[in-house]
Short mmCIF file of N, CA and C in Angstrom, two decimals:
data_model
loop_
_atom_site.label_atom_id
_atom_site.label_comp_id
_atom_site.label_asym_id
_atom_site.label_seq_id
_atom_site.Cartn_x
_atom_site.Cartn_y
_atom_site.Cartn_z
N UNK A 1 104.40 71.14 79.75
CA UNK A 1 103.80 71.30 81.07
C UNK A 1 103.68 72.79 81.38
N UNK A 2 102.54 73.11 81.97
CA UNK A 2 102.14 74.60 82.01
C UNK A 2 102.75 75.11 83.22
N UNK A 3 103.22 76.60 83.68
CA UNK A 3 104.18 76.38 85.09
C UNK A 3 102.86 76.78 85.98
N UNK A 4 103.02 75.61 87.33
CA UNK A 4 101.83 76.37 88.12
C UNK A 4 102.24 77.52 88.85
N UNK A 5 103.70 77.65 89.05
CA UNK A 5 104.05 78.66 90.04
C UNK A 5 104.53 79.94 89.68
N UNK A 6 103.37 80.81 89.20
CA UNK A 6 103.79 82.43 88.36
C UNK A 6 103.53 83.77 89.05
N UNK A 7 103.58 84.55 88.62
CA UNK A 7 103.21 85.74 89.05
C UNK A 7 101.54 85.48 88.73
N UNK A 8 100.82 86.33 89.94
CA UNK A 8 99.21 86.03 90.19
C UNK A 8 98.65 84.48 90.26
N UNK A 9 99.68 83.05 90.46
CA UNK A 9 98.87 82.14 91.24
C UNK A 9 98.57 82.53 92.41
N UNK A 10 97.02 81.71 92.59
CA UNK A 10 96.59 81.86 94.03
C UNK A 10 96.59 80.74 94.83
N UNK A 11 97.37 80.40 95.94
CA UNK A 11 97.26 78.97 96.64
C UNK A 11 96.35 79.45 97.38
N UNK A 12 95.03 78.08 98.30
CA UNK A 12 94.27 78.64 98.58
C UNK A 12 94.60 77.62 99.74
N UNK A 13 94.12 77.58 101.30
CA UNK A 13 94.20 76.45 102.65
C UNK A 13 92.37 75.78 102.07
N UNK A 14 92.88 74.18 102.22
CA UNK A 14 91.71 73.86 101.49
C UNK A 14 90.65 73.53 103.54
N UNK A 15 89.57 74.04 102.96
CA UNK A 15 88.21 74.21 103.63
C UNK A 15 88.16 75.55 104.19
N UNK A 16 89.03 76.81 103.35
CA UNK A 16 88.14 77.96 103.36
C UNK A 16 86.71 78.26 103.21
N UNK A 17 85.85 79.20 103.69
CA UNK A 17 84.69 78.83 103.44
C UNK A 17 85.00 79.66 102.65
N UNK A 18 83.86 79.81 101.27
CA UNK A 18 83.78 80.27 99.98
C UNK A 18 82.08 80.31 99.96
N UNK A 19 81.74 81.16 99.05
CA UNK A 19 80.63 81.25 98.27
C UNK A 19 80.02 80.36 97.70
N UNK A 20 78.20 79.77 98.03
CA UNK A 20 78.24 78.60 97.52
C UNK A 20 78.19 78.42 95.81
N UNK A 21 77.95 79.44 95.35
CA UNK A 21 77.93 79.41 93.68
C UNK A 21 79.58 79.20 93.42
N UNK A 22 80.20 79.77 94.16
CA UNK A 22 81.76 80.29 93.14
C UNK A 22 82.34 79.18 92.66
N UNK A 23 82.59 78.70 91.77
CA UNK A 23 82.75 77.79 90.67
C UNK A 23 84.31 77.90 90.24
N UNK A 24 85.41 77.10 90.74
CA UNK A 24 86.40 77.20 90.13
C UNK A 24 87.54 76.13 89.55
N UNK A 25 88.85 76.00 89.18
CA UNK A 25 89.17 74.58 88.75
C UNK A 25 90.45 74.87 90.04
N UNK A 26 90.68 73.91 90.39
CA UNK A 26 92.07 74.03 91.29
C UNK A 26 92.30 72.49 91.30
N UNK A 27 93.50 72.30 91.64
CA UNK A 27 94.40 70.86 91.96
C UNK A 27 95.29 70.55 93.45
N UNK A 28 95.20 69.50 93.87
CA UNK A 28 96.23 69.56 95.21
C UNK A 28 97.51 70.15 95.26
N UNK A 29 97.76 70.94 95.87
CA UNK A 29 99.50 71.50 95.87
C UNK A 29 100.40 71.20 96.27
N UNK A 30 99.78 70.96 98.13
CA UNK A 30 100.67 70.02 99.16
C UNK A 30 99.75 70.30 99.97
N UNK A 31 100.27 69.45 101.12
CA UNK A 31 99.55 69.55 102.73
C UNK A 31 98.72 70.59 102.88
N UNK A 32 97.44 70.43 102.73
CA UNK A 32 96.13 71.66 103.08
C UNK A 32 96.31 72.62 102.11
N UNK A 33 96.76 72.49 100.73
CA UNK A 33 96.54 73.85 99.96
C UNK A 33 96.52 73.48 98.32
N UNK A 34 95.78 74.19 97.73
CA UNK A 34 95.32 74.00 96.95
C UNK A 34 95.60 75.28 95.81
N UNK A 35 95.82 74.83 94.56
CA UNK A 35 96.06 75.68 93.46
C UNK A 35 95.08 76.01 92.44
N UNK A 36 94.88 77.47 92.49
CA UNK A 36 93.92 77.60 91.63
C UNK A 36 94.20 77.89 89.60
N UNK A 37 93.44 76.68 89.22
CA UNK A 37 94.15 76.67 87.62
C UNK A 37 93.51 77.40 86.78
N UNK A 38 92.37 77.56 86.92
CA UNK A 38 90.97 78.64 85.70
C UNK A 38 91.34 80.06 85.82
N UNK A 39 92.09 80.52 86.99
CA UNK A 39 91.61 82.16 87.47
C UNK A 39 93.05 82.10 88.10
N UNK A 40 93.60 83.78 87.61
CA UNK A 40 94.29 84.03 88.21
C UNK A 40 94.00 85.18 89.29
N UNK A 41 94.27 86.34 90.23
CA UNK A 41 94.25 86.56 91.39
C UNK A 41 92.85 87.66 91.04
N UNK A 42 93.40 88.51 89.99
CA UNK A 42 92.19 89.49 89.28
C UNK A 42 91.28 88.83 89.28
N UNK A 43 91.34 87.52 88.13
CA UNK A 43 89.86 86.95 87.96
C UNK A 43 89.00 86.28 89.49
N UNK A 44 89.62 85.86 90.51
CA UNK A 44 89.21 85.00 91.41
C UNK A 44 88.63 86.64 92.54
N UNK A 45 89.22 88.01 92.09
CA UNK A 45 89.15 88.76 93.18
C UNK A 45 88.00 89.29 92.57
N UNK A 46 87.73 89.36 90.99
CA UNK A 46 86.12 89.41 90.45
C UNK A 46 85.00 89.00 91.24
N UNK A 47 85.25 87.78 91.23
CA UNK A 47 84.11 86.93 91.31
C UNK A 47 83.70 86.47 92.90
N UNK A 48 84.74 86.47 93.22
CA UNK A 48 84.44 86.85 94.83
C UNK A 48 83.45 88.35 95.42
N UNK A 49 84.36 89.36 94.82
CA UNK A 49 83.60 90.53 94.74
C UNK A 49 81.98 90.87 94.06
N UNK A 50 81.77 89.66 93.20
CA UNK A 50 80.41 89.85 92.91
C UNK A 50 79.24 88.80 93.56
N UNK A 51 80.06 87.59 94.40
CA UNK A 51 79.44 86.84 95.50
C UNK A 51 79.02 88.36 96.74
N UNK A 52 79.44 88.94 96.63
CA UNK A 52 79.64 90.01 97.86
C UNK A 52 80.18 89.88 99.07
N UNK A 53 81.26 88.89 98.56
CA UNK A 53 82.22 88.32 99.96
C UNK A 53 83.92 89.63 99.96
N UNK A 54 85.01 89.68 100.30
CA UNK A 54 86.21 90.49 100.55
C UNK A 54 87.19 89.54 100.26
N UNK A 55 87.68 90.13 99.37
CA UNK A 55 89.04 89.27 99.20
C UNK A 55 90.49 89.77 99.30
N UNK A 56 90.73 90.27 100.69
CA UNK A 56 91.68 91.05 101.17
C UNK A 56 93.10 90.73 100.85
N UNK A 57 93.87 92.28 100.71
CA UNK A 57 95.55 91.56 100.28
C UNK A 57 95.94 92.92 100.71
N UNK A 58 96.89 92.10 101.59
CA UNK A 58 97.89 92.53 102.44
C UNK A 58 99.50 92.63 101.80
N UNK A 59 99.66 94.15 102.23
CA UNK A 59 100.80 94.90 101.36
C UNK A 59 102.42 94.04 101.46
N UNK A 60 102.12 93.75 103.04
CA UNK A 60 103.85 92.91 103.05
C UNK A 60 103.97 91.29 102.44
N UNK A 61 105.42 91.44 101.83
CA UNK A 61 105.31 90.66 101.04
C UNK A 61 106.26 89.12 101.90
N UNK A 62 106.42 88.41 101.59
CA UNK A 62 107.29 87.21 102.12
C UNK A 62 107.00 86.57 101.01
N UNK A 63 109.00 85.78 101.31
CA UNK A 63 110.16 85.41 100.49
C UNK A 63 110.54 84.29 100.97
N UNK A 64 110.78 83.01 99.73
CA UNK A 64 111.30 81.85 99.79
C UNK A 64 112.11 81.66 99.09
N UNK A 65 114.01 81.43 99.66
CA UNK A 65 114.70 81.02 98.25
C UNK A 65 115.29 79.62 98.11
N UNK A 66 115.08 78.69 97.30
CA UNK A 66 116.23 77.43 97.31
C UNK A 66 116.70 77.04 96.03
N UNK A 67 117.90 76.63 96.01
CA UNK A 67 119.13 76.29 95.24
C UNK A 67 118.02 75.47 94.25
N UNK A 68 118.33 75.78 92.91
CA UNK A 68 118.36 74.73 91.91
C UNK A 68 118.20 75.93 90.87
N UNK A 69 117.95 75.33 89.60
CA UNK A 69 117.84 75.66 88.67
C UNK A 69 116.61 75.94 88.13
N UNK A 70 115.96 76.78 87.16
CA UNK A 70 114.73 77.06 87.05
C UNK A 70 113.40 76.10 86.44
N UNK A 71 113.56 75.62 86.88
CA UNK A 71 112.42 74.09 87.07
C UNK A 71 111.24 74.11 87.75
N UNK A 72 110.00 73.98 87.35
CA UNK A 72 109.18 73.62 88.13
C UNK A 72 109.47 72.88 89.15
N UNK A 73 109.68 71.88 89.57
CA UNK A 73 110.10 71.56 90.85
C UNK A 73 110.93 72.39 91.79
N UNK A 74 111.92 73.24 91.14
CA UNK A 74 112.25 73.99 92.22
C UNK A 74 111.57 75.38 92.89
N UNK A 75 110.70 75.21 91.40
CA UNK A 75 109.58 76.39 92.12
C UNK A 75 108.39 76.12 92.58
N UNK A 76 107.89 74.54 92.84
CA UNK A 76 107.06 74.27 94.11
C UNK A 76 108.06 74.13 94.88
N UNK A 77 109.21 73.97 95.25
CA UNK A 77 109.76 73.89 96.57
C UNK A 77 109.83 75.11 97.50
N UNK A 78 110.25 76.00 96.74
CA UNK A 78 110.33 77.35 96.76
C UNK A 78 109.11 78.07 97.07
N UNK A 79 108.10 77.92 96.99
CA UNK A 79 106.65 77.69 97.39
C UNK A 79 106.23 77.21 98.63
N UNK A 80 106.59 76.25 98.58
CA UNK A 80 105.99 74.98 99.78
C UNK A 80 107.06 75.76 100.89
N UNK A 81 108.12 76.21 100.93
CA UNK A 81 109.19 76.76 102.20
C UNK A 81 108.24 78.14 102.33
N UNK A 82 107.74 78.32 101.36
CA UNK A 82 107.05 79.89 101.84
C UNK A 82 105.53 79.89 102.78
N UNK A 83 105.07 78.89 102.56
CA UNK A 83 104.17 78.40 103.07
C UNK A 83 104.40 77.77 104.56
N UNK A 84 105.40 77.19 104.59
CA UNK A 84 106.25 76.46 106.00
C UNK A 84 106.49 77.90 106.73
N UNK A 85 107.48 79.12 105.92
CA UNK A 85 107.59 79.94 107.07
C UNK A 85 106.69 81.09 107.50
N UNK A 86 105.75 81.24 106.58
CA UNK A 86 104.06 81.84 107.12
C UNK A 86 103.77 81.21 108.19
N UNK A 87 103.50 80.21 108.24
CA UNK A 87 102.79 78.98 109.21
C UNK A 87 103.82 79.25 110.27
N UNK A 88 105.12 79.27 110.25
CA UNK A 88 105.71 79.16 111.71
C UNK A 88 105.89 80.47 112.17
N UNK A 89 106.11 81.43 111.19
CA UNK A 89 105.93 82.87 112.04
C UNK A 89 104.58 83.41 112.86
N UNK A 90 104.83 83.33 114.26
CA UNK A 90 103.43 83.32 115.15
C UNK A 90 103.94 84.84 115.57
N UNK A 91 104.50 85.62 115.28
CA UNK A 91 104.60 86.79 115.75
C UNK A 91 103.75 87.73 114.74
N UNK A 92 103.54 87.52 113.50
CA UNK A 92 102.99 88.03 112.43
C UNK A 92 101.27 87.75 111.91
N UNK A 93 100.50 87.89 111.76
CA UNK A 93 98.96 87.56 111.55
C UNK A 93 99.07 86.89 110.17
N UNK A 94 100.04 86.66 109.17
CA UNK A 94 99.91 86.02 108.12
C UNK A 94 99.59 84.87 108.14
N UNK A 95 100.28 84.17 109.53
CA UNK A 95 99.62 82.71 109.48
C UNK A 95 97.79 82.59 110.14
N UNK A 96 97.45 83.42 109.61
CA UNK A 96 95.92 83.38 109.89
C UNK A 96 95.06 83.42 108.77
N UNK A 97 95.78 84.10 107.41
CA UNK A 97 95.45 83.69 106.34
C UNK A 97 95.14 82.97 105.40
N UNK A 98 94.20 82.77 103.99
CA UNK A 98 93.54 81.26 104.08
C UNK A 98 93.91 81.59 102.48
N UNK A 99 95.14 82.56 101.66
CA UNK A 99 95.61 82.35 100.47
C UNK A 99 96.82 82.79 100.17
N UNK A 100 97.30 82.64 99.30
CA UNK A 100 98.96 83.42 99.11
C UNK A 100 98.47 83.81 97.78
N UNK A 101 99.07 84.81 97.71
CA UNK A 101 98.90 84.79 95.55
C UNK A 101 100.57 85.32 95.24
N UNK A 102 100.99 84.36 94.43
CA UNK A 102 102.12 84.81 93.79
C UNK A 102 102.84 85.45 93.12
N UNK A 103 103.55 86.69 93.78
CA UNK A 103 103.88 87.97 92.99
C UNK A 103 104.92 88.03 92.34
N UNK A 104 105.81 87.30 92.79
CA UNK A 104 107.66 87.23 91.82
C UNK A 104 107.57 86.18 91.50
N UNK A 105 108.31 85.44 90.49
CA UNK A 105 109.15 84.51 90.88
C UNK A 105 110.43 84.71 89.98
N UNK A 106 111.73 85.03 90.72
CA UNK A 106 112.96 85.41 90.40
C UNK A 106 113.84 83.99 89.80
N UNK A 107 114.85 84.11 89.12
CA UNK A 107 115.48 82.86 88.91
C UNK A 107 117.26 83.77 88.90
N UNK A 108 117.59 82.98 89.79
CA UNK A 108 119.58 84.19 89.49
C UNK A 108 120.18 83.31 90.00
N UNK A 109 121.37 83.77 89.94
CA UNK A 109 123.12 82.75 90.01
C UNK A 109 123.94 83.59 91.00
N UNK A 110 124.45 82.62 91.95
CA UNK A 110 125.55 83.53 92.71
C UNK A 110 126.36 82.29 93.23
N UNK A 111 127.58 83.24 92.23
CA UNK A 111 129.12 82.25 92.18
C UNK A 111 128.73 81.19 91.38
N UNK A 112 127.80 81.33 90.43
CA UNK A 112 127.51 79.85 89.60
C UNK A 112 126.58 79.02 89.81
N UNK A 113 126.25 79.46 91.40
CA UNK A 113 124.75 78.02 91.36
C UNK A 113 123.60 79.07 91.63
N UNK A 114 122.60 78.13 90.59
CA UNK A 114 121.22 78.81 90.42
C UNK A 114 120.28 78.77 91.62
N UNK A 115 119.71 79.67 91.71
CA UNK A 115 118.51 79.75 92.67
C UNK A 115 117.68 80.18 92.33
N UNK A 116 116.48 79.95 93.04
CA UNK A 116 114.91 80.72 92.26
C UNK A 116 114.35 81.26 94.02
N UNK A 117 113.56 82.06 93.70
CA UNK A 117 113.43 83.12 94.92
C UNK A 117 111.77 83.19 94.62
N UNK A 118 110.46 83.05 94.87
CA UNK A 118 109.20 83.38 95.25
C UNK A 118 109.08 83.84 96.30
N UNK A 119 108.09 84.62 95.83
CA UNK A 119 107.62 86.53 96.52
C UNK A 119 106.06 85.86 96.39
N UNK A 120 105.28 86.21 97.51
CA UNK A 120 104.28 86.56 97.46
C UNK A 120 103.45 87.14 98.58
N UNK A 121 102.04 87.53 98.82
CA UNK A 121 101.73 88.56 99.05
C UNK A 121 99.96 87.21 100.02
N UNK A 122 100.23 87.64 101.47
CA UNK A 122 99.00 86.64 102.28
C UNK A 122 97.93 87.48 101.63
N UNK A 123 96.96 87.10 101.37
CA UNK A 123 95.18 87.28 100.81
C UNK A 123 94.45 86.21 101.74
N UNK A 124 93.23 86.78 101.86
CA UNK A 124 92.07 86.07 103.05
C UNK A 124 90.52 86.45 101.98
N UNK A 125 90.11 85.38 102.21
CA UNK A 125 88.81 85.30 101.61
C UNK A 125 87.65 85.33 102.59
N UNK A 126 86.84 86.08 102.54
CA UNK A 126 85.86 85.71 103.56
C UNK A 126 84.81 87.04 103.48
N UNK A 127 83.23 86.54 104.04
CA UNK A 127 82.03 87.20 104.04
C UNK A 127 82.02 88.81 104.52
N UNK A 128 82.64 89.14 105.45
CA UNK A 128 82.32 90.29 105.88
C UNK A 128 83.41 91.40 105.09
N UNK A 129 83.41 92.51 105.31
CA UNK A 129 83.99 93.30 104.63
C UNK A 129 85.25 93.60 106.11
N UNK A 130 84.78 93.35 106.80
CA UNK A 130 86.09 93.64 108.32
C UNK A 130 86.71 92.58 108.30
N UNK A 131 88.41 92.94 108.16
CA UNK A 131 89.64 91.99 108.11
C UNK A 131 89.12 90.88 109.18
N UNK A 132 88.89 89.65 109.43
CA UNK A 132 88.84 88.88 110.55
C UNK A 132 87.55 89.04 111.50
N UNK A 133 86.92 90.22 111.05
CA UNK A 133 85.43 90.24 112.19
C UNK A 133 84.40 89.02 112.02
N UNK A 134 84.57 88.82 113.30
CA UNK A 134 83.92 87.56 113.47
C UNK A 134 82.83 87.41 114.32
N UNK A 135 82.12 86.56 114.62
CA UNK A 135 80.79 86.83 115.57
C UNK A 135 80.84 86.98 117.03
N UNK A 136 82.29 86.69 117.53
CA UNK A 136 82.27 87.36 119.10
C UNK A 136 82.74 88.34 118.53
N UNK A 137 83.58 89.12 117.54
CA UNK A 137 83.40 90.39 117.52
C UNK A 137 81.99 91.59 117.68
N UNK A 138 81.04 90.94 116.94
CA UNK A 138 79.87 90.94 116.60
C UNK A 138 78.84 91.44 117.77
N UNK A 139 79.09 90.04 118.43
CA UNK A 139 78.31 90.21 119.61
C UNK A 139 78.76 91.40 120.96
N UNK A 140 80.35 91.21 120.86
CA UNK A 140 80.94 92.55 121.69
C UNK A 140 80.21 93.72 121.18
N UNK A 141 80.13 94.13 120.06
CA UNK A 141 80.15 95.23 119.37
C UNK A 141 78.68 95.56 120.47
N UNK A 142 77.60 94.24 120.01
CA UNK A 142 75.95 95.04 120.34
C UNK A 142 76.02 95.04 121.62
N UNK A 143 76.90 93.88 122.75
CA UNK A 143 76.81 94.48 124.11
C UNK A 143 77.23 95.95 124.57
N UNK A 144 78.14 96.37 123.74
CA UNK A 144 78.93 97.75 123.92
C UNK A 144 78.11 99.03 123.81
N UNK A 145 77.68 98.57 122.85
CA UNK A 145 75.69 99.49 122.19
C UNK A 145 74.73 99.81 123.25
N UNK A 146 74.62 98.56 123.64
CA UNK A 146 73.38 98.41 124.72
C UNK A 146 73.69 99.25 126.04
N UNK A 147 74.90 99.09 126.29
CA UNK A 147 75.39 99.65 127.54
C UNK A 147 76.01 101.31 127.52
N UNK A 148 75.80 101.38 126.13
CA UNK A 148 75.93 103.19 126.01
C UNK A 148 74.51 103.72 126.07
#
């Protein structure tokens, strides 16, 4: 079994909008997210980049750790909690993001029981080249114009 959870997977929130050509293989992960299996973060930040869409990544990183041993299963769990505490941190803009790509994944022992630790890093896919500019941004912008 191949591990899905490595350094440069990309989980993606499924009904991002995307490019209508961009062509890729992914599988269900859990609740609204999706794993991409053909491309890892380079290849997917290619091909986005030659749709002429932004495939932004954001420097701070967030950390999930739980007890077990180094198993795929414990490294979708370890995953799926990282995903749970993006989503509940509302003080932070990460939960506005529509990918994670996976930068660590640690495996260590303390006092004897194993744990595995995933690191990764929020990424946003989307058309414009401005983090989040959106069309009431848009439209502010030309009322602001008009009135100078």
């Amino acid at each position: 079994m191949t591990e899905r959870i490595k350094p440069g997977t990309i989980l993606i929130k499924e009904g991002t909008p995307l490019p209508e050509w961009l062509q890729f293989e992914s599988e269900h992960y859990s609740s609204g997210w999706r794993s991409v299996t053909n491309l890892d973060a380079h290849g997917l930040d290619r091909k986005i980049g030659e749709a002429g869409w932004t495939f932004f990544f954001m420097a701070g990183e967030v950390k999930a750790t739980v007890i077990g041993s180094d198993s795929e299963r414990t490294r979708l769990r370890a995953a799926k909690n990282l995903i749970v505490n993006l989503q509940a941190d509302r003080s932070n803009q990460s939960n506005t993001f529509n990918c994670l790509e996976i930068a660590h994944v640690a495996v260590k022992r303390f006092l004897g029981t194993p744990y595995v630790t995933v690191s990764a890093h929020p990424r946003h896919i989307q058309e414009s080249m401005f983090l989040f500019h959106s069309e009431n941004h848009t439209e502010w912008d030309r009322a602001k114009l008009a009135a100078a």
